[in-house]
GROMACS .gro file of C-alpha atoms in nm:
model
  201
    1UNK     CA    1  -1.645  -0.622  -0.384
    2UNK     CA    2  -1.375  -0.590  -0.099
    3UNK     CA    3  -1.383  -0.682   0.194
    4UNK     CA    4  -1.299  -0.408   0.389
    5UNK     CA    5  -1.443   0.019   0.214
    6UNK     CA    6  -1.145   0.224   0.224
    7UNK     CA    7  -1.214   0.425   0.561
    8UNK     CA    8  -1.203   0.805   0.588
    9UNK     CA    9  -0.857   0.893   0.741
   10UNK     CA   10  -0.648   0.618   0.692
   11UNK     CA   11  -0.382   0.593   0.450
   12UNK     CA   12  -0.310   0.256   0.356
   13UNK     CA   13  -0.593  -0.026   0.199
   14UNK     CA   14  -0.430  -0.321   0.379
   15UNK     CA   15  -0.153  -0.398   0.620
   16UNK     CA   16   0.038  -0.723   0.545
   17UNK     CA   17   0.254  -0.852   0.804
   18UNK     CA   18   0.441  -1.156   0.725
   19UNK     CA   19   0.606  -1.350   1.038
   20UNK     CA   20   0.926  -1.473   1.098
   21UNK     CA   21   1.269  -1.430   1.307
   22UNK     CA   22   1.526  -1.200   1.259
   23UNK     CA   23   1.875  -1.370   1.171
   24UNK     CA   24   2.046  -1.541   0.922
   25UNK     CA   25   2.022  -1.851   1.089
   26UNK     CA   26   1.645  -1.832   1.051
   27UNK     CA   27   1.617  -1.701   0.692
   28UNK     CA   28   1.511  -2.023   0.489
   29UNK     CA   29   1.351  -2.182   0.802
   30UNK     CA   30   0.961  -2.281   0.741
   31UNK     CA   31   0.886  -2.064   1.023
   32UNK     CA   32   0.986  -1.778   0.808
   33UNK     CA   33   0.802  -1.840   0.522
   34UNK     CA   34   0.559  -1.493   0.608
   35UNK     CA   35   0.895  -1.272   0.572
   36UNK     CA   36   0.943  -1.480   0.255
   37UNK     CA   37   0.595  -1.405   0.134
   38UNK     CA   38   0.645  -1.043   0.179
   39UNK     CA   39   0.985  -0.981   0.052
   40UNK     CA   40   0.819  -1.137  -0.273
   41UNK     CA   41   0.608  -0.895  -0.288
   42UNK     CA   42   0.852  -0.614  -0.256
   43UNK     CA   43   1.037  -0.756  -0.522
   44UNK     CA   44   0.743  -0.761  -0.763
   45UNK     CA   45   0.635  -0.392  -0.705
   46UNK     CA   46   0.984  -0.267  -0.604
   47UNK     CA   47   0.904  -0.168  -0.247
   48UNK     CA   48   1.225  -0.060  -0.041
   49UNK     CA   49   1.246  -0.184   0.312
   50UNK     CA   50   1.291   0.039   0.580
   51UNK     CA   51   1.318   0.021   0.909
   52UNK     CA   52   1.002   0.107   1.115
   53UNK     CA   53   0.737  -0.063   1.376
   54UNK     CA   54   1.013  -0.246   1.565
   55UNK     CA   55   1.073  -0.383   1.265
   56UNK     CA   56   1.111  -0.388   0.853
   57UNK     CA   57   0.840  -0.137   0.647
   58UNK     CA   58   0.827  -0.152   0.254
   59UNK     CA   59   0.532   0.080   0.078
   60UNK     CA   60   0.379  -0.046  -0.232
   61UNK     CA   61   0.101  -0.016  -0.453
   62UNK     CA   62  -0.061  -0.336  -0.577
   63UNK     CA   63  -0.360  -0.298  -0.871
   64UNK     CA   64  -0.383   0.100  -0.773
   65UNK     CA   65  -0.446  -0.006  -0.352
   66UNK     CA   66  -0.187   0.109  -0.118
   67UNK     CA   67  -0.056  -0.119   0.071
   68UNK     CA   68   0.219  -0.160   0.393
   69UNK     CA   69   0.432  -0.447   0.401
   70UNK     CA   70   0.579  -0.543   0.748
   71UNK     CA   71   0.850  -0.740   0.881
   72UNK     CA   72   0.871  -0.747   1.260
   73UNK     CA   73   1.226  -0.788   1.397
   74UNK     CA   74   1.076  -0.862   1.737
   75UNK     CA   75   1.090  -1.206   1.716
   76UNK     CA   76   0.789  -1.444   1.664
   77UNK     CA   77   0.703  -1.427   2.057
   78UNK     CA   78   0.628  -1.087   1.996
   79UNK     CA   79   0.574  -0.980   1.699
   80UNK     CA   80   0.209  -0.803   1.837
   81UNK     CA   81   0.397  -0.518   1.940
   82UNK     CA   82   0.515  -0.477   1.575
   83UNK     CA   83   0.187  -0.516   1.423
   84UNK     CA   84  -0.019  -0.328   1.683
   85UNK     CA   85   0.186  -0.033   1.619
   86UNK     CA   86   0.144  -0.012   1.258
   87UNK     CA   87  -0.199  -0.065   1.259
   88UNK     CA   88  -0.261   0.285   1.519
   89UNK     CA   89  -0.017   0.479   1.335
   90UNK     CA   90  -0.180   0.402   0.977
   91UNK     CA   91  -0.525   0.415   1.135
   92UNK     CA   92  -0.641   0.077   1.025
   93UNK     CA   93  -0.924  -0.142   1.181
   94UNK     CA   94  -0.814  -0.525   1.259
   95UNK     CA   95  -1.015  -0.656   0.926
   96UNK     CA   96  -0.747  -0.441   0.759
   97UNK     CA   97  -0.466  -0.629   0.878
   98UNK     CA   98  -0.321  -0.950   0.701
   99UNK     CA   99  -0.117  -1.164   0.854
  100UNK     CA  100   0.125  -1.457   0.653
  101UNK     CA  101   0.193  -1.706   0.859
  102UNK     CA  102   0.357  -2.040   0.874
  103UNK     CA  103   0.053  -2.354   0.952
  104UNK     CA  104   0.175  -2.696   1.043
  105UNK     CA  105  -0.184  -2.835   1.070
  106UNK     CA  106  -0.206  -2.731   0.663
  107UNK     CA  107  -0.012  -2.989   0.424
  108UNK     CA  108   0.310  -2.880   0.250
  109UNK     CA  109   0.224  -2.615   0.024
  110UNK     CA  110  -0.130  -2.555   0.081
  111UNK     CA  111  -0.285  -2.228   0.174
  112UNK     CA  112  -0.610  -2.129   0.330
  113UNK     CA  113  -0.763  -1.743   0.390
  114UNK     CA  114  -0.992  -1.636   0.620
  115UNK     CA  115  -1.063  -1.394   0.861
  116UNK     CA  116  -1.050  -1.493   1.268
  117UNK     CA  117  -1.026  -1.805   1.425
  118UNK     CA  118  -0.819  -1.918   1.676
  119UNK     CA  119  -0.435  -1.899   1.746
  120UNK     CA  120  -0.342  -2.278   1.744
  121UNK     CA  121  -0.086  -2.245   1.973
  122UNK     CA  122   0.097  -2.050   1.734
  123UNK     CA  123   0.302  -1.791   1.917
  124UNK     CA  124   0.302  -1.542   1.665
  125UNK     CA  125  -0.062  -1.530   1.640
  126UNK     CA  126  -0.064  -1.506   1.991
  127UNK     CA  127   0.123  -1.235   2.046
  128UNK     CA  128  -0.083  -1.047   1.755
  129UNK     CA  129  -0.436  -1.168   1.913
  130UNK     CA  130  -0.288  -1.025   2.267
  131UNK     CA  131  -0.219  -0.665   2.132
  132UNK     CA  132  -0.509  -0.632   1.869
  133UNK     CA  133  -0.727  -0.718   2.160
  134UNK     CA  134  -0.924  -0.959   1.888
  135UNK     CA  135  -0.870  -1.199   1.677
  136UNK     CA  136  -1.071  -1.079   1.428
  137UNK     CA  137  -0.782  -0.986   1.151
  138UNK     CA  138  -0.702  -1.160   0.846
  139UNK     CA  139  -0.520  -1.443   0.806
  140UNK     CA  140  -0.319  -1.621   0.469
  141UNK     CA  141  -0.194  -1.961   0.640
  142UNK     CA  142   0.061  -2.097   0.479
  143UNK     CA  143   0.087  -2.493   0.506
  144UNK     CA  144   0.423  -2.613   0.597
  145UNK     CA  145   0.333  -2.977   0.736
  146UNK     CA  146   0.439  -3.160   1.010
  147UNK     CA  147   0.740  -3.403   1.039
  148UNK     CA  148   0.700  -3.735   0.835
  149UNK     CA  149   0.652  -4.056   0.983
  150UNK     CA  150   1.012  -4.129   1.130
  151UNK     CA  151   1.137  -3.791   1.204
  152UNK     CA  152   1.175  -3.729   1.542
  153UNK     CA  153   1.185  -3.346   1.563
  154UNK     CA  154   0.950  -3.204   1.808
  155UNK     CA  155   0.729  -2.923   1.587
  156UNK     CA  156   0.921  -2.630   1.685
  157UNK     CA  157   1.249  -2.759   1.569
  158UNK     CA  158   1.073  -2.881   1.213
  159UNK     CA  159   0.924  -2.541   1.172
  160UNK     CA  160   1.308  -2.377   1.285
  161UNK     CA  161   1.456  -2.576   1.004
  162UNK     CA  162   1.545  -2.504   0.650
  163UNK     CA  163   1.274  -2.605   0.325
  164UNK     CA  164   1.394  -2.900   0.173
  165UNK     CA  165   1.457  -2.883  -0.180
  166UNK     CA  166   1.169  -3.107  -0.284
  167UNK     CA  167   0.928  -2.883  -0.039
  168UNK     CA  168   1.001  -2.592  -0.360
  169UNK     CA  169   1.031  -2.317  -0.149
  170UNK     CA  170   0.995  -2.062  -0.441
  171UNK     CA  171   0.667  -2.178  -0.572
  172UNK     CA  172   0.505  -2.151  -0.241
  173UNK     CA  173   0.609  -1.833  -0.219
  174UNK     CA  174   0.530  -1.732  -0.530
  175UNK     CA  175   0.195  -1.895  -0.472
  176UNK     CA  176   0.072  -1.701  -0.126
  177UNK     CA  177   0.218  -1.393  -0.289
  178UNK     CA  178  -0.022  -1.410  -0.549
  179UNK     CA  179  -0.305  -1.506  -0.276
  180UNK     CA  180  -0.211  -1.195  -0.097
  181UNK     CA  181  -0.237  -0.969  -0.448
  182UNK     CA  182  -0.591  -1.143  -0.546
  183UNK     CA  183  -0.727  -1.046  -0.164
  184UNK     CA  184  -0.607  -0.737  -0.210
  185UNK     CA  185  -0.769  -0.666  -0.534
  186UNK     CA  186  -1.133  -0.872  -0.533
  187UNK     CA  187  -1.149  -0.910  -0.138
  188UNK     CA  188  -1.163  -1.222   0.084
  189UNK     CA  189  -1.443  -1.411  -0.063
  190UNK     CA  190  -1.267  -1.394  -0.395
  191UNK     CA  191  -0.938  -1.491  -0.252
  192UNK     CA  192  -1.079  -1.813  -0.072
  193UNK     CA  193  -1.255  -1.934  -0.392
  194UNK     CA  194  -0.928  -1.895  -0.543
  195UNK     CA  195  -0.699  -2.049  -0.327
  196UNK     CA  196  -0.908  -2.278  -0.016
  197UNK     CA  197  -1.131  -2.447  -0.254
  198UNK     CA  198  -0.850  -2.521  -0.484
  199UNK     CA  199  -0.609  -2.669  -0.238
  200UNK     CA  200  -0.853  -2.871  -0.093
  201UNK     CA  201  -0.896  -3.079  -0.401
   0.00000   0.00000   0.00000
Protein backbone atom coordinates (compact mmCIF):
# COMPACT_ATOMS: atom_id res chain seq x y z
CA UNK A 1 0.00 0.00 0.00
CA UNK A 2 1.49 3.59 -0.64
CA UNK A 3 2.15 5.85 1.33
CA UNK A 4 0.59 8.72 0.14
CA UNK A 5 -3.62 7.97 -2.12
CA UNK A 6 -3.28 9.77 -5.25
CA UNK A 7 -5.25 13.10 -4.30
CA UNK A 8 -8.09 14.54 -6.39
CA UNK A 9 -6.55 17.42 -8.49
CA UNK A 10 -3.10 16.90 -8.59
CA UNK A 11 -1.20 15.66 -11.40
CA UNK A 12 1.84 14.07 -10.43
CA UNK A 13 2.18 10.79 -7.68
CA UNK A 14 5.50 12.06 -6.26
CA UNK A 15 7.87 14.95 -6.55
CA UNK A 16 11.58 13.99 -6.37
CA UNK A 17 13.96 16.66 -5.87
CA UNK A 18 17.50 15.71 -5.79
CA UNK A 19 20.05 18.47 -4.32
CA UNK A 20 23.04 19.79 -5.51
CA UNK A 21 24.92 23.01 -7.06
CA UNK A 22 24.80 24.23 -10.33
CA UNK A 23 28.34 24.20 -12.14
CA UNK A 24 30.75 22.11 -13.52
CA UNK A 25 32.98 22.55 -10.82
CA UNK A 26 30.41 20.89 -8.56
CA UNK A 27 29.22 18.04 -10.83
CA UNK A 28 31.00 14.88 -9.26
CA UNK A 29 31.20 16.56 -5.79
CA UNK A 30 29.46 14.30 -2.89
CA UNK A 31 27.32 17.17 -2.27
CA UNK A 32 25.77 16.52 -5.58
CA UNK A 33 25.05 13.15 -5.34
CA UNK A 34 20.84 14.08 -5.25
CA UNK A 35 21.29 15.67 -8.93
CA UNK A 36 23.19 12.42 -9.60
CA UNK A 37 20.39 10.31 -8.25
CA UNK A 38 17.92 12.01 -10.41
CA UNK A 39 19.63 12.32 -13.66
CA UNK A 40 19.75 8.38 -13.20
CA UNK A 41 16.55 8.22 -13.22
CA UNK A 42 15.95 10.25 -16.30
CA UNK A 43 18.22 8.15 -18.01
CA UNK A 44 16.37 4.94 -17.15
CA UNK A 45 12.85 6.20 -18.22
CA UNK A 46 14.13 8.74 -20.79
CA UNK A 47 12.86 11.89 -19.11
CA UNK A 48 14.10 15.19 -20.91
CA UNK A 49 15.19 18.00 -18.67
CA UNK A 50 13.77 21.20 -18.95
CA UNK A 51 14.09 24.13 -17.47
CA UNK A 52 11.41 25.06 -14.84
CA UNK A 53 11.02 25.87 -10.85
CA UNK A 54 14.20 27.98 -10.79
CA UNK A 55 15.63 25.14 -11.84
CA UNK A 56 15.90 21.64 -14.03
CA UNK A 57 12.23 19.61 -14.60
CA UNK A 58 12.26 16.06 -16.30
CA UNK A 59 8.59 14.15 -16.45
CA UNK A 60 8.56 10.48 -16.18
CA UNK A 61 6.54 7.61 -15.53
CA UNK A 62 7.96 4.96 -13.23
CA UNK A 63 5.75 1.39 -12.82
CA UNK A 64 2.54 3.39 -14.44
CA UNK A 65 2.96 6.55 -11.41
CA UNK A 66 3.74 9.90 -12.70
CA UNK A 67 6.33 11.34 -11.39
CA UNK A 68 8.42 15.04 -11.48
CA UNK A 69 11.99 15.01 -11.27
CA UNK A 70 13.68 18.30 -10.07
CA UNK A 71 16.93 19.85 -10.15
CA UNK A 72 17.12 23.24 -8.45
CA UNK A 73 19.72 25.61 -9.96
CA UNK A 74 19.33 27.83 -6.92
CA UNK A 75 22.07 26.64 -5.17
CA UNK A 76 21.96 24.35 -2.05
CA UNK A 77 21.28 27.55 0.31
CA UNK A 78 18.19 27.78 -1.40
CA UNK A 79 17.02 25.30 -3.04
CA UNK A 80 13.32 25.73 -0.92
CA UNK A 81 12.34 28.20 -3.30
CA UNK A 82 12.78 25.54 -6.07
CA UNK A 83 10.96 22.89 -4.36
CA UNK A 84 8.22 25.00 -2.79
CA UNK A 85 7.26 26.09 -6.14
CA UNK A 86 6.82 22.83 -7.69
CA UNK A 87 5.03 21.43 -5.08
CA UNK A 88 1.95 24.56 -5.39
CA UNK A 89 2.03 24.42 -9.01
CA UNK A 90 1.56 20.45 -9.18
CA UNK A 91 -0.75 20.62 -6.17
CA UNK A 92 1.10 18.20 -4.00
CA UNK A 93 0.97 17.86 -0.12
CA UNK A 94 4.61 17.77 1.67
CA UNK A 95 4.32 13.71 2.19
CA UNK A 96 4.38 13.88 -1.64
CA UNK A 97 7.64 15.38 -1.91
CA UNK A 98 11.02 13.36 -1.92
CA UNK A 99 13.97 14.80 -1.36
CA UNK A 100 17.77 13.01 -2.31
CA UNK A 101 20.12 14.30 -0.38
CA UNK A 102 23.74 14.01 0.46
CA UNK A 103 24.21 12.62 4.66
CA UNK A 104 27.61 12.82 6.20
CA UNK A 105 26.37 11.32 9.53
CA UNK A 106 25.43 7.98 7.16
CA UNK A 107 28.65 5.80 6.15
CA UNK A 108 29.87 5.77 2.54
CA UNK A 109 27.29 4.28 0.55
CA UNK A 110 24.55 3.68 2.88
CA UNK A 111 21.05 4.93 2.52
CA UNK A 112 18.21 5.43 4.90
CA UNK A 113 14.27 6.58 4.05
CA UNK A 114 11.98 8.10 6.09
CA UNK A 115 9.67 10.70 6.35
CA UNK A 116 10.53 14.02 8.76
CA UNK A 117 13.08 14.54 11.10
CA UNK A 118 15.28 17.15 11.53
CA UNK A 119 17.59 19.22 9.17
CA UNK A 120 21.10 18.38 10.67
CA UNK A 121 22.49 21.43 9.84
CA UNK A 122 22.17 20.59 6.37
CA UNK A 123 21.49 23.74 4.40
CA UNK A 124 19.58 22.29 1.80
CA UNK A 125 17.15 20.78 4.07
CA UNK A 126 16.97 23.93 5.61
CA UNK A 127 16.09 25.93 3.09
CA UNK A 128 13.32 23.19 2.04
CA UNK A 129 11.99 22.93 5.85
CA UNK A 130 11.84 27.02 5.74
CA UNK A 131 9.52 27.19 2.60
CA UNK A 132 7.40 23.92 3.12
CA UNK A 133 6.67 25.42 6.46
CA UNK A 134 7.25 21.57 7.86
CA UNK A 135 9.44 19.18 7.84
CA UNK A 136 7.22 16.63 7.33
CA UNK A 137 8.36 15.52 3.54
CA UNK A 138 10.19 12.60 2.52
CA UNK A 139 13.53 12.05 2.70
CA UNK A 140 16.18 9.27 0.74
CA UNK A 141 19.60 10.18 2.63
CA UNK A 142 22.27 9.28 0.90
CA UNK A 143 25.47 8.40 3.09
CA UNK A 144 28.55 10.05 1.92
CA UNK A 145 30.77 9.83 5.24
CA UNK A 146 32.86 12.06 6.87
CA UNK A 147 36.65 12.67 6.34
CA UNK A 148 38.94 9.71 7.51
CA UNK A 149 41.10 9.86 10.35
CA UNK A 150 43.97 12.24 9.02
CA UNK A 151 42.18 14.38 6.63
CA UNK A 152 41.96 17.68 7.63
CA UNK A 153 39.09 19.07 5.51
CA UNK A 154 36.50 20.81 7.46
CA UNK A 155 32.92 18.92 6.32
CA UNK A 156 31.90 21.38 3.84
CA UNK A 157 34.99 21.16 1.80
CA UNK A 158 34.79 17.02 1.98
CA UNK A 159 31.23 17.15 0.87
CA UNK A 160 32.44 20.05 -2.10
CA UNK A 161 34.90 17.51 -3.32
CA UNK A 162 34.91 14.94 -6.02
CA UNK A 163 33.95 10.79 -5.16
CA UNK A 164 36.97 8.98 -5.03
CA UNK A 165 37.24 6.16 -7.23
CA UNK A 166 37.11 3.51 -4.52
CA UNK A 167 33.85 5.48 -2.99
CA UNK A 168 32.08 3.81 -6.65
CA UNK A 169 30.17 6.61 -7.40
CA UNK A 170 27.98 4.71 -9.99
CA UNK A 171 26.76 2.00 -7.74
CA UNK A 172 25.52 4.40 -5.22
CA UNK A 173 23.74 5.95 -7.61
CA UNK A 174 22.46 3.24 -9.13
CA UNK A 175 21.56 2.03 -5.67
CA UNK A 176 19.29 5.21 -4.28
CA UNK A 177 17.86 5.26 -7.78
CA UNK A 178 16.45 2.05 -7.30
CA UNK A 179 15.37 3.12 -3.55
CA UNK A 180 13.60 5.99 -5.09
CA UNK A 181 11.69 3.51 -7.85
CA UNK A 182 10.75 0.82 -4.95
CA UNK A 183 9.14 3.98 -2.76
CA UNK A 184 7.54 4.96 -5.53
CA UNK A 185 5.95 1.74 -6.37
CA UNK A 186 5.19 -0.21 -2.76
CA UNK A 187 5.39 3.09 -0.56
CA UNK A 188 7.70 4.04 2.35
CA UNK A 189 7.35 1.14 4.62
CA UNK A 190 8.35 -1.09 1.74
CA UNK A 191 11.20 1.07 0.75
CA UNK A 192 12.77 1.16 4.38
CA UNK A 193 12.56 -2.67 4.73
CA UNK A 194 14.36 -2.69 1.57
CA UNK A 195 17.01 -0.43 1.92
CA UNK A 196 17.43 0.84 6.11
CA UNK A 197 17.30 -2.58 7.43
CA UNK A 198 19.66 -3.81 4.86
CA UNK A 199 22.35 -1.22 5.23
CA UNK A 200 22.34 -1.45 8.70
CA UNK A 201 23.65 -4.95 8.71
Amino acid sequence: MRLWPRRHGTSYDLLVAGLGNPGREYTRNRHNVGWLVVDELARRHDGAWKGKFNGKLAEIRVDGHKVALLKPETYMNDSGRSVQAAMKFFKLDPDAVLVVHDEIDLPPARLQARLGGGTAGHNGLRSIASHLGTTDFLRLRVGVGRPARGDRRKPADYVLSDFEPHEDAERLVAAAADAVELLDAEGLEAAQRAVNVRNST
